Amino acid sequence: MAAAEFVVVANRLPVDRVETADGEEIWRTSPGGLVAALEPMMRSVDGAWVGWAGMPDVELAPFDADGIRLIPVALSEADIQEYYEGFSNDTIWPLYHDVIAPPQYHREWWEAYVSVNLRFAEAASAAVAKGGTVWVHDYQLQLVPEMVRNLRPDVTIGYFHHIPFPAHGLYAQLPWRDQVLRGLLGADVIGFQRSQDAANFLAAVKRRLGFETKASAITLPDGRRSHARAYPISIDTTPYRELAQRADIRARAVEIREGLGNPKHILLGVDRLDYTKGIRHRIKAYGELLDQGRISVEDVAFIQVASPSRERVDAYVHLRDEVELAIGRINGDHDTLGHTAIRYLHQGFPREEMVAMYLAADVMLVTALRDGMNLVAKEYVATRADNRGVLVLSEFTGAADELRQAVRVNPHDIEGVKDAIVAAIEMPRTEQSRRMRSLRKRVLEHDVTAWSQAFLKALEHASQHRHHPEEPA
Ligand code: G6P
């Protein structure tokens, strides 16, 4: 097989191997924002994508899917438990999201993380052409940049971190904190969502490893330079804009409203069922508004889409119980035979149906306690060509740095969330339109293509400098 000039390495392939109800194995688009963000760029370059197929023990030869060469990395059941569910999603994920849930530290999980990272690094190193580029993605693979550099010193290496990078006071808890920093520093460019994430990383490097940092540049002991800065990720706006214009999808939006008994206002939440998303906080706020009679179920319906995620990790099992108990209570207290308070959907939906929901929603509620970016906020904005609708956005999302005209909330402040919901419902059309115009301008101009181009340009610059170190950066 010919070597690829450009290799993406991510925990997941853009497609997942899944088993249907009748026992058939099929490919389905993978969950999460990472795949949605990278897929359009990958179609336009001659590249390969190294990742896991989402099921245990799937040993597959490389294959082509929709013009992208996919190189599957097999994970055993034990790898999934220790590297994916354990170290990635029960150690790093909670630690990097400001310990909203307590991180678990287990030495066996760390060992599995090291050995699985090596497997990904070896697959990428075998796939990349001489002098080519490897772009590593996200917290599951923080050791891969250094490992690829050791295996293939000729290639240019980028890393993008899709989730927050915590302040040193929290990061310092990690027993393997220095190893992880060294792993990331194998990259020529280390991209983060917010400038605060990059600043946290630079401060950790300086403090823990004592390397010299100047603005975004880090000088390593061997004289090599690495750069850490923010490249806020975005979405491919085209499919959202196009679907939002389609007559059948607009008709579906009307049907959704009718299905809820034609309420005056529809609130919408769309998340993976994850404790970082503040789902409980927004449910609580909505329930109290009903209890206090500030709104009624006839007037204000709430749709909560919570797609199943990481269902074997304890914190997620507990969250599901809590969310479903809270929703059951609110619906029990407030439903009428004609109206449901919270229409709860523990399911994933195709993009067409999501766009119909975005069009039906008068208010989009994004109340994450901590979120790297939050692409749902950007998807909602991209569909609202009519300049109607209100985005309520947590100040603890990466998106809040860019989407300044959203109604900002602190999700921990339940009274504040309640007031924001009421303000959103009552917002005059002229103000909705003024805010939405500004939000749309930002999202349409800074789309995923602008994001990947900015990152890859920085990477190219870094690579030229690496090959000609005498020239100023
Ligand atoms: C977030 C992470 C991704 C991850 C996605 C879905 O967006 O940044 O790396 O793929 O969640 O989570 P999962 O554990 O199902 O891959």
Short mmCIF file of C-alpha atoms and ligand atoms in Angstrom, two decimals:
data_model
loop_
_atom_site.label_atom_id
_atom_site.label_comp_id
_atom_site.label_asym_id
_atom_site.label_seq_id
_atom_site.Cartn_x
_atom_site.Cartn_y
_atom_site.Cartn_z
CA MET A 1 0.00 0.00 0.00
CA ALA A 2 1.32 3.46 -0.95
CA ALA A 3 2.39 5.66 1.94
CA ALA A 4 0.14 8.65 2.69
CA GLU A 5 1.39 12.25 2.73
CA PHE A 6 -1.14 13.12 5.41
CA VAL A 7 -2.26 10.87 8.24
CA VAL A 8 -4.92 11.64 10.83
CA VAL A 9 -4.75 9.65 14.07
CA ALA A 10 -7.84 9.69 16.30
CA ASN A 11 -9.28 7.22 18.79
CA ARG A 12 -12.25 6.59 16.53
CA LEU A 13 -12.43 6.04 12.81
CA PRO A 14 -15.03 8.30 11.15
CA VAL A 15 -17.27 5.23 10.99
CA ASP A 16 -18.17 2.79 13.76
CA ARG A 17 -18.79 -0.92 13.37
CA VAL A 18 -22.14 -1.56 15.10
CA GLU A 19 -24.46 -4.51 15.45
CA THR A 20 -28.10 -3.92 14.49
CA ALA A 21 -31.07 -5.40 16.38
CA ASP A 22 -31.19 -8.35 13.96
CA GLY A 23 -27.53 -9.21 14.54
CA GLU A 24 -26.14 -7.68 11.35
CA GLU A 25 -22.87 -5.69 11.54
CA ILE A 26 -22.94 -2.35 9.72
CA TRP A 27 -20.89 0.88 9.54
CA ARG A 28 -22.36 4.05 11.06
CA THR A 29 -21.01 7.60 11.48
CA SER A 30 -19.10 7.84 14.78
CA PRO A 31 -20.39 9.94 17.68
CA GLY A 32 -19.02 13.31 18.76
CA GLY A 33 -17.73 16.47 17.23
CA LEU A 34 -14.29 15.28 16.19
CA VAL A 35 -15.43 13.22 13.25
CA ALA A 36 -17.89 15.85 12.08
CA ALA A 37 -15.08 18.41 12.15
CA LEU A 38 -12.42 16.42 10.31
CA GLU A 39 -14.37 14.51 7.71
CA PRO A 40 -14.82 17.38 5.23
CA MET A 41 -11.10 18.22 5.30
CA MET A 42 -10.09 14.58 4.89
CA ARG A 43 -12.14 14.22 1.73
CA SER A 44 -10.13 17.00 0.09
CA VAL A 45 -6.63 15.61 0.75
CA ASP A 46 -4.97 12.34 -0.19
CA GLY A 47 -4.79 11.05 3.32
CA ALA A 48 -5.26 8.12 5.63
CA TRP A 49 -7.12 7.92 8.96
CA VAL A 50 -5.86 5.67 11.76
CA GLY A 51 -8.46 4.80 14.42
CA TRP A 52 -10.55 2.25 16.28
CA ALA A 53 -13.73 0.78 14.78
CA GLY A 54 -15.70 1.10 18.06
CA MET A 55 -16.07 -2.64 18.79
CA PRO A 56 -13.79 -5.11 20.59
CA ASP A 57 -11.39 -7.30 18.62
CA VAL A 58 -12.22 -6.07 15.13
CA GLU A 59 -9.13 -7.00 13.11
CA LEU A 60 -9.60 -5.38 9.73
CA ALA A 61 -7.25 -4.64 6.84
CA PRO A 62 -7.13 -0.98 5.70
CA PHE A 63 -10.02 -0.06 3.40
CA ASP A 64 -11.50 2.96 1.59
CA ALA A 65 -14.75 4.59 2.71
CA ASP A 66 -16.16 7.63 0.85
CA GLY A 67 -12.75 8.56 -0.51
CA ILE A 68 -10.86 8.28 2.81
CA ARG A 69 -8.37 5.46 3.44
CA LEU A 70 -9.17 3.98 6.84
CA ILE A 71 -6.57 2.08 8.87
CA PRO A 72 -8.29 0.26 11.76
CA VAL A 73 -6.47 -0.28 15.07
CA ALA A 74 -7.85 -3.29 16.97
CA LEU A 75 -8.67 -2.94 20.69
CA SER A 76 -9.35 -5.97 22.86
CA GLU A 77 -12.08 -6.00 25.52
CA ALA A 78 -9.35 -5.36 28.15
CA ASP A 79 -7.96 -2.41 26.12
CA ILE A 80 -11.45 -0.94 25.94
CA GLN A 81 -11.93 -1.27 29.68
CA GLU A 82 -8.53 0.07 30.70
CA TYR A 83 -7.43 2.47 27.96
CA TYR A 84 -10.79 3.80 26.66
CA GLU A 85 -13.34 3.53 29.47
CA GLY A 86 -10.69 3.66 32.20
CA PHE A 87 -7.80 6.06 31.60
CA SER A 88 -9.37 8.13 28.80
CA ASN A 89 -12.89 8.46 30.13
CA ASP A 90 -12.62 7.92 33.89
CA THR A 91 -9.23 9.61 34.52
CA ILE A 92 -8.43 12.23 31.88
CA TRP A 93 -11.99 13.23 30.90
CA PRO A 94 -13.16 14.16 34.44
CA LEU A 95 -9.78 15.67 35.41
CA TYR A 96 -9.65 17.89 32.31
CA HIS A 97 -13.30 18.95 32.82
CA ASP A 98 -12.46 20.52 36.17
CA VAL A 99 -13.18 17.35 38.20
CA ILE A 100 -16.97 17.69 37.80
CA ALA A 101 -16.85 13.93 38.51
CA PRO A 102 -13.97 12.52 40.58
CA PRO A 103 -11.15 11.16 38.38
CA GLN A 104 -9.99 7.61 39.13
CA TYR A 105 -6.25 6.97 39.12
CA HIS A 106 -5.17 3.37 38.45
CA ARG A 107 -1.70 2.27 37.49
CA GLU A 108 -2.97 -0.59 35.28
CA TRP A 109 -5.06 1.90 33.29
CA TRP A 110 -2.01 4.07 32.73
CA GLU A 111 -0.02 1.07 31.51
CA ALA A 112 -2.80 0.19 29.07
CA TYR A 113 -2.90 3.83 27.90
CA VAL A 114 0.85 3.75 27.15
CA SER A 115 0.67 0.48 25.25
CA VAL A 116 -2.42 1.41 23.21
CA ASN A 117 -0.93 4.84 22.39
CA LEU A 118 2.15 3.00 21.09
CA ARG A 119 -0.05 0.84 18.87
CA PHE A 120 -1.64 3.95 17.31
CA ALA A 121 1.80 5.58 16.93
CA GLU A 122 3.18 2.51 15.17
CA ALA A 123 0.22 2.33 12.79
CA ALA A 124 0.60 6.04 11.92
CA SER A 125 4.37 5.74 11.51
CA ALA A 126 3.93 2.79 9.15
CA ALA A 127 1.34 4.66 7.06
CA VAL A 128 3.01 8.06 6.60
CA ALA A 129 5.24 8.91 3.61
CA LYS A 130 8.80 10.20 4.07
CA GLY A 131 8.66 13.82 5.20
CA GLY A 132 4.84 13.62 5.45
CA THR A 133 2.50 14.95 8.12
CA VAL A 134 0.77 13.21 11.03
CA TRP A 135 -2.10 15.01 12.76
CA VAL A 136 -2.98 13.46 16.14
CA HIS A 137 -6.33 14.16 17.81
CA ASP A 138 -7.55 14.43 21.33
CA TYR A 139 -7.02 13.31 24.90
CA GLN A 140 -7.09 9.55 24.24
CA LEU A 141 -3.77 9.86 22.35
CA GLN A 142 -1.66 12.39 24.21
CA LEU A 143 1.48 10.23 24.10
CA VAL A 144 1.31 9.59 20.36
CA PRO A 145 3.12 12.80 19.23
CA GLU A 146 6.31 11.91 21.15
CA MET A 147 6.07 8.25 20.11
CA VAL A 148 5.72 9.13 16.41
CA ARG A 149 8.63 11.56 16.71
CA ASN A 150 10.82 8.78 18.10
CA LEU A 151 9.74 6.33 15.39
CA ARG A 152 9.74 8.83 12.50
CA PRO A 153 11.90 11.91 13.12
CA ASP A 154 11.42 12.94 9.45
CA VAL A 155 7.68 13.75 9.73
CA THR A 156 5.86 16.90 10.80
CA ILE A 157 3.54 16.28 13.75
CA GLY A 158 0.46 18.25 14.79
CA TYR A 159 -1.77 17.61 17.78
CA PHE A 160 -5.22 19.07 18.44
CA HIS A 161 -6.81 18.87 21.86
CA HIS A 162 -10.61 18.91 21.52
CA ILE A 163 -11.40 19.17 25.25
CA PRO A 164 -10.32 21.71 27.89
CA PHE A 165 -6.81 21.69 29.35
CA PRO A 166 -7.13 22.33 33.10
CA ALA A 167 -5.40 24.83 35.36
CA HIS A 168 -2.21 23.55 36.97
CA GLY A 169 -3.80 23.21 40.40
CA LEU A 170 -5.98 20.42 38.99
CA TYR A 171 -3.60 19.05 36.37
CA ALA A 172 -1.02 18.47 39.10
CA GLN A 173 -3.22 15.66 40.50
CA LEU A 174 -2.30 13.40 37.59
CA PRO A 175 0.33 10.91 38.76
CA TRP A 176 1.75 10.81 35.19
CA ARG A 177 1.58 14.56 34.64
CA ASP A 178 5.16 14.96 33.37
CA GLN A 179 4.96 12.00 30.97
CA VAL A 180 1.77 13.40 29.41
CA LEU A 181 3.35 16.84 28.88
CA ARG A 182 6.38 15.23 27.22
CA GLY A 183 4.05 13.14 25.06
CA LEU A 184 2.26 16.24 23.76
CA LEU A 185 5.51 18.15 23.25
CA GLY A 186 6.46 15.64 20.56
CA ALA A 187 4.23 17.73 18.27
CA ASP A 188 5.47 20.76 16.32
CA VAL A 189 2.13 22.51 16.86
CA ILE A 190 -0.20 21.77 19.79
CA GLY A 191 -3.64 23.26 19.19
CA PHE A 192 -6.25 24.04 21.86
CA GLN A 193 -9.83 25.32 21.74
CA ARG A 194 -9.38 28.45 23.88
CA SER A 195 -6.40 30.66 24.60
CA GLN A 196 -6.93 29.81 28.29
CA ASP A 197 -6.34 26.11 27.52
CA ALA A 198 -3.09 26.96 25.71
CA ALA A 199 -2.05 29.21 28.61
CA ASN A 200 -2.75 26.40 31.11
CA PHE A 201 -0.64 24.00 29.07
CA LEU A 202 2.25 26.48 28.70
CA ALA A 203 2.18 27.18 32.43
CA ALA A 204 2.28 23.44 33.21
CA VAL A 205 5.24 22.91 30.85
CA LYS A 206 7.17 25.78 32.41
CA ARG A 207 6.39 24.79 35.94
CA ARG A 208 6.80 21.04 35.70
CA LEU A 209 9.49 20.61 33.07
CA GLY A 210 11.23 23.98 33.37
CA PHE A 211 11.38 24.46 29.58
CA GLU A 212 11.71 27.99 28.29
CA THR A 213 8.47 29.44 26.88
CA LYS A 214 8.06 32.68 24.96
CA ALA A 215 4.53 33.63 23.85
CA SER A 216 3.27 30.42 22.16
CA ALA A 217 6.77 28.93 21.59
CA ILE A 218 8.41 26.32 23.78
CA THR A 219 12.12 25.56 23.36
CA LEU A 220 12.93 21.94 24.16
CA PRO A 221 16.26 20.75 25.58
CA ASP A 222 17.41 19.50 22.14
CA GLY A 223 16.78 22.97 20.65
CA ARG A 224 13.60 21.94 18.82
CA ARG A 225 10.63 24.29 19.10
CA SER A 226 7.02 23.44 19.70
CA HIS A 227 4.11 25.91 19.52
CA ALA A 228 0.98 25.86 21.70
CA ARG A 229 -1.94 28.13 20.86
CA ALA A 230 -5.70 28.32 20.33
CA TYR A 231 -7.44 27.25 17.11
CA PRO A 232 -11.15 27.17 18.02
CA ILE A 233 -12.82 24.36 16.10
CA SER A 234 -16.04 24.79 14.13
CA ILE A 235 -18.53 22.95 11.93
CA ASP A 236 -19.05 22.42 8.24
CA THR A 237 -21.92 24.90 7.92
CA THR A 238 -22.98 23.88 4.38
CA PRO A 239 -25.06 20.76 5.17
CA TYR A 240 -26.81 22.58 8.03
CA ARG A 241 -27.65 25.58 5.87
CA GLU A 242 -28.82 23.40 3.00
CA LEU A 243 -30.92 21.04 5.10
CA ALA A 244 -32.54 24.03 6.83
CA GLN A 245 -33.84 25.23 3.45
CA ARG A 246 -35.33 21.89 2.39
CA ALA A 247 -39.13 21.90 2.20
CA ASP A 248 -39.50 18.40 3.70
CA ILE A 249 -37.33 19.32 6.69
CA ARG A 250 -39.19 22.56 7.28
CA ALA A 251 -42.43 20.59 7.13
CA ARG A 252 -40.97 18.15 9.64
CA ALA A 253 -40.21 21.07 12.00
CA VAL A 254 -43.89 22.08 11.86
CA GLU A 255 -44.88 18.46 12.50
CA ILE A 256 -42.60 18.32 15.56
CA ARG A 257 -44.33 21.40 16.99
CA GLU A 258 -47.75 19.87 16.32
CA GLY A 259 -46.64 16.63 17.94
CA LEU A 260 -45.99 18.58 21.13
CA GLY A 261 -49.50 20.05 21.10
CA ASN A 262 -48.51 23.35 19.42
CA PRO A 263 -46.90 25.05 22.41
CA LYS A 264 -46.06 28.76 22.08
CA HIS A 265 -42.39 28.08 22.76
CA ILE A 266 -40.11 25.06 22.34
CA LEU A 267 -36.90 24.75 24.36
CA LEU A 268 -34.29 22.29 23.06
CA GLY A 269 -31.26 20.58 24.62
CA VAL A 270 -29.03 18.30 22.51
CA ASP A 271 -26.12 16.53 24.15
CA ARG A 272 -24.32 13.27 24.59
CA LEU A 273 -25.58 12.03 27.96
CA ASP A 274 -22.50 13.34 29.79
CA TYR A 275 -22.09 14.92 33.24
CA THR A 276 -20.15 17.82 31.74
CA LYS A 277 -23.18 19.02 29.79
CA GLY A 278 -25.21 20.44 32.70
CA ILE A 279 -28.35 18.51 31.69
CA ARG A 280 -29.49 18.15 35.32
CA HIS A 281 -29.06 21.88 35.90
CA ARG A 282 -31.25 22.87 32.97
CA ILE A 283 -33.90 20.30 33.90
CA LYS A 284 -33.95 21.66 37.43
CA ALA A 285 -34.35 25.24 36.20
CA TYR A 286 -37.20 24.28 33.86
CA GLY A 287 -38.93 22.21 36.58
CA GLU A 288 -38.79 25.10 39.06
CA LEU A 289 -40.25 27.50 36.49
CA LEU A 290 -43.20 25.09 36.13
CA ASP A 291 -43.51 24.62 39.92
CA GLN A 292 -43.62 28.38 40.41
CA GLY A 293 -46.15 28.90 37.64
CA ARG A 294 -43.82 31.24 35.74
CA ILE A 295 -44.43 29.03 32.68
CA SER A 296 -46.96 26.29 31.87
CA VAL A 297 -46.66 23.02 29.95
CA GLU A 298 -49.24 24.24 27.45
CA ASP A 299 -47.07 27.23 26.58
CA VAL A 300 -43.49 25.99 26.93
CA ALA A 301 -42.38 22.47 25.93
CA PHE A 302 -38.86 21.18 26.43
CA ILE A 303 -37.24 18.58 24.15
CA GLN A 304 -34.11 16.97 25.57
CA VAL A 305 -32.12 14.77 23.21
CA ALA A 306 -29.50 12.85 25.21
CA SER A 307 -27.59 10.45 23.00
CA PRO A 308 -26.24 7.35 24.76
CA SER A 309 -22.55 7.62 25.63
CA ARG A 310 -19.88 5.59 27.49
CA GLU A 311 -22.61 3.52 29.05
CA ARG A 312 -20.37 1.18 31.05
CA VAL A 313 -18.52 3.94 32.94
CA ASP A 314 -19.99 4.32 36.47
CA ALA A 315 -20.33 8.10 36.41
CA TYR A 316 -22.42 7.82 33.23
CA VAL A 317 -24.62 5.07 34.69
CA HIS A 318 -25.36 7.30 37.71
CA LEU A 319 -25.98 10.35 35.58
CA ARG A 320 -28.54 8.49 33.49
CA ASP A 321 -30.39 7.41 36.64
CA GLU A 322 -30.40 10.96 38.02
CA VAL A 323 -31.55 12.56 34.78
CA GLU A 324 -34.30 10.02 34.21
CA LEU A 325 -35.53 10.27 37.81
CA ALA A 326 -35.66 14.07 37.62
CA ILE A 327 -37.49 14.04 34.28
CA GLY A 328 -39.94 11.39 35.50
CA ARG A 329 -40.80 13.52 38.52
CA ILE A 330 -41.27 16.73 36.56
CA ASN A 331 -43.42 15.01 33.93
CA GLY A 332 -45.44 13.24 36.61
CA ASP A 333 -46.14 16.53 38.38
CA HIS A 334 -46.86 18.68 35.34
CA ASP A 335 -47.95 16.65 32.30
CA THR A 336 -51.51 16.86 31.09
CA LEU A 337 -53.09 14.33 28.76
CA GLY A 338 -52.41 16.76 25.91
CA HIS A 339 -48.98 18.09 26.87
CA THR A 340 -45.70 16.67 28.09
CA ALA A 341 -43.31 18.89 30.02
CA ILE A 342 -40.04 17.26 28.95
CA ARG A 343 -39.93 15.12 25.83
CA TYR A 344 -36.86 13.02 26.63
CA LEU A 345 -35.13 11.11 23.84
CA HIS A 346 -32.27 8.82 24.88
CA GLN A 347 -31.34 8.22 21.25
CA GLY A 348 -29.13 9.50 18.48
CA PHE A 349 -30.77 10.99 15.38
CA PRO A 350 -29.72 11.52 11.77
CA ARG A 351 -28.68 15.02 10.84
CA GLU A 352 -31.94 15.68 8.93
CA GLU A 353 -34.00 15.13 12.07
CA MET A 354 -31.61 17.25 14.15
CA VAL A 355 -31.99 20.15 11.73
CA ALA A 356 -35.80 19.83 11.91
CA MET A 357 -35.50 20.04 15.73
CA TYR A 358 -33.20 23.08 15.49
CA LEU A 359 -35.77 24.77 13.23
CA ALA A 360 -38.59 23.93 15.62
CA ALA A 361 -36.69 25.23 18.67
CA ASP A 362 -37.36 28.80 19.77
CA VAL A 363 -34.68 28.51 22.44
CA MET A 364 -31.55 26.34 22.36
CA LEU A 365 -30.24 25.52 25.84
CA VAL A 366 -26.48 24.84 26.10
CA THR A 367 -25.71 24.77 29.82
CA ALA A 368 -22.46 22.77 29.96
CA LEU A 369 -20.51 22.98 33.23
CA ARG A 370 -17.35 22.68 31.14
CA ASP A 371 -17.03 21.99 27.42
CA GLY A 372 -14.04 22.16 25.07
CA MET A 373 -16.10 23.92 22.39
CA ASN A 374 -19.74 22.72 22.01
CA LEU A 375 -20.53 22.31 18.35
CA VAL A 376 -24.28 21.92 18.95
CA ALA A 377 -24.42 25.67 19.68
CA LYS A 378 -22.81 26.34 16.29
CA GLU A 379 -25.08 23.87 14.49
CA TYR A 380 -28.18 25.60 15.85
CA VAL A 381 -26.91 29.01 14.72
CA ALA A 382 -26.00 27.68 11.25
CA THR A 383 -29.59 26.52 10.61
CA ARG A 384 -31.27 29.82 11.62
CA ALA A 385 -31.22 31.67 8.28
CA ASP A 386 -34.46 33.38 9.39
CA ASN A 387 -32.46 35.08 12.19
CA ARG A 388 -35.01 33.84 14.69
CA GLY A 389 -34.38 31.79 17.80
CA VAL A 390 -32.33 32.39 20.93
CA LEU A 391 -29.14 30.63 22.00
CA VAL A 392 -28.71 30.34 25.78
CA LEU A 393 -25.03 29.50 26.25
CA SER A 394 -22.96 28.57 29.27
CA GLU A 395 -19.95 30.76 29.85
CA PHE A 396 -17.96 27.57 30.56
CA THR A 397 -17.99 26.41 26.94
CA GLY A 398 -15.25 27.16 24.43
CA ALA A 399 -18.00 28.48 22.15
CA ALA A 400 -18.76 31.28 24.65
CA ASP A 401 -15.42 32.93 23.76
CA GLU A 402 -16.66 33.40 20.20
CA LEU A 403 -20.47 33.57 20.40
CA ARG A 404 -20.66 36.83 22.31
CA GLN A 405 -24.26 37.63 21.34
CA ALA A 406 -25.73 34.52 22.96
CA VAL A 407 -27.63 34.87 26.25
CA ARG A 408 -24.83 33.90 28.61
CA VAL A 409 -25.47 31.83 31.73
CA ASN A 410 -23.58 30.38 34.66
CA PRO A 411 -25.22 26.92 34.78
CA HIS A 412 -24.47 26.55 38.51
CA ASP A 413 -26.69 29.59 39.18
CA ILE A 414 -30.13 27.99 38.83
CA GLU A 415 -31.96 31.32 39.39
CA GLY A 416 -29.82 32.82 36.63
CA VAL A 417 -30.67 29.95 34.26
CA LYS A 418 -34.38 30.36 35.05
CA ASP A 419 -34.22 34.09 34.34
CA ALA A 420 -32.31 33.43 31.11
CA ILE A 421 -34.98 30.94 29.94
CA VAL A 422 -37.75 33.46 30.66
CA ALA A 423 -35.78 36.27 29.00
CA ALA A 424 -35.21 34.05 25.94
CA ILE A 425 -38.89 33.17 25.68
CA GLU A 426 -39.90 36.81 25.99
CA MET A 427 -37.20 38.25 23.77
CA PRO A 428 -38.63 40.60 21.10
CA ARG A 429 -38.07 39.50 17.50
CA THR A 430 -35.92 42.54 16.73
CA GLU A 431 -33.48 41.60 19.49
CA GLN A 432 -33.49 37.92 18.47
CA SER A 433 -32.63 38.99 14.97
CA ARG A 434 -29.88 41.40 16.02
CA ARG A 435 -28.20 38.73 18.13
CA MET A 436 -28.66 35.89 15.65
CA ARG A 437 -27.18 37.94 12.78
CA SER A 438 -24.02 38.49 14.75
CA LEU A 439 -23.82 34.83 15.83
CA ARG A 440 -24.32 33.66 12.25
CA LYS A 441 -21.65 35.99 10.93
CA ARG A 442 -19.14 34.48 13.33
CA VAL A 443 -20.09 30.83 12.67
CA LEU A 444 -20.32 31.16 8.88
CA GLU A 445 -16.98 32.98 8.63
CA HIS A 446 -15.12 30.75 11.06
CA ASP A 447 -16.23 27.37 9.79
CA VAL A 448 -14.38 24.08 9.97
CA THR A 449 -12.46 24.78 6.78
CA ALA A 450 -11.11 28.02 8.24
CA TRP A 451 -10.16 26.06 11.38
CA SER A 452 -8.27 23.27 9.64
CA GLN A 453 -6.59 25.72 7.24
CA ALA A 454 -5.37 27.87 10.13
CA PHE A 455 -4.01 24.84 11.99
CA LEU A 456 -2.37 23.28 8.93
CA LYS A 457 -0.82 26.60 7.93
CA ALA A 458 0.80 26.86 11.36
CA LEU A 459 1.97 23.28 11.01
CA GLU A 460 3.48 23.94 7.60
CA HIS A 461 5.25 27.00 8.96
CA ALA A 462 6.61 24.99 11.87
CA SER A 463 7.79 22.24 9.55
CA GLN A 464 9.64 24.68 7.26
CA HIS A 465 11.28 26.21 10.27
CA ARG A 466 12.29 22.78 11.56
CA HIS A 467 13.98 21.99 8.26
CA HIS A 468 15.61 25.43 7.99
CA PRO A 469 16.24 26.41 11.60
CA GLU A 470 18.54 29.29 10.61
CA GLU A 471 15.55 31.28 9.25
CA PRO A 472 13.58 33.32 11.79
CA ALA A 473 10.17 31.79 12.71
C1 G6P B 1 -15.92 14.28 22.54
C2 G6P B 1 -14.43 13.97 22.42
C3 G6P B 1 -14.16 13.02 21.27
C4 G6P B 1 -15.05 11.80 21.38
C5 G6P B 1 -16.52 12.21 21.48
C6 G6P B 1 -17.47 11.02 21.64
O1 G6P B 1 -16.34 15.05 21.45
O2 G6P B 1 -13.68 15.18 22.28
O3 G6P B 1 -12.81 12.64 21.23
O4 G6P B 1 -14.86 10.94 20.29
O5 G6P B 1 -16.67 13.07 22.59
O6 G6P B 1 -17.11 10.23 22.73
P1 G6P B 1 -16.72 8.69 22.58
O7 G6P B 1 -16.14 8.30 23.89
O8 G6P B 1 -18.00 8.00 22.25
O9 G6P B 1 -15.72 8.59 21.45
#
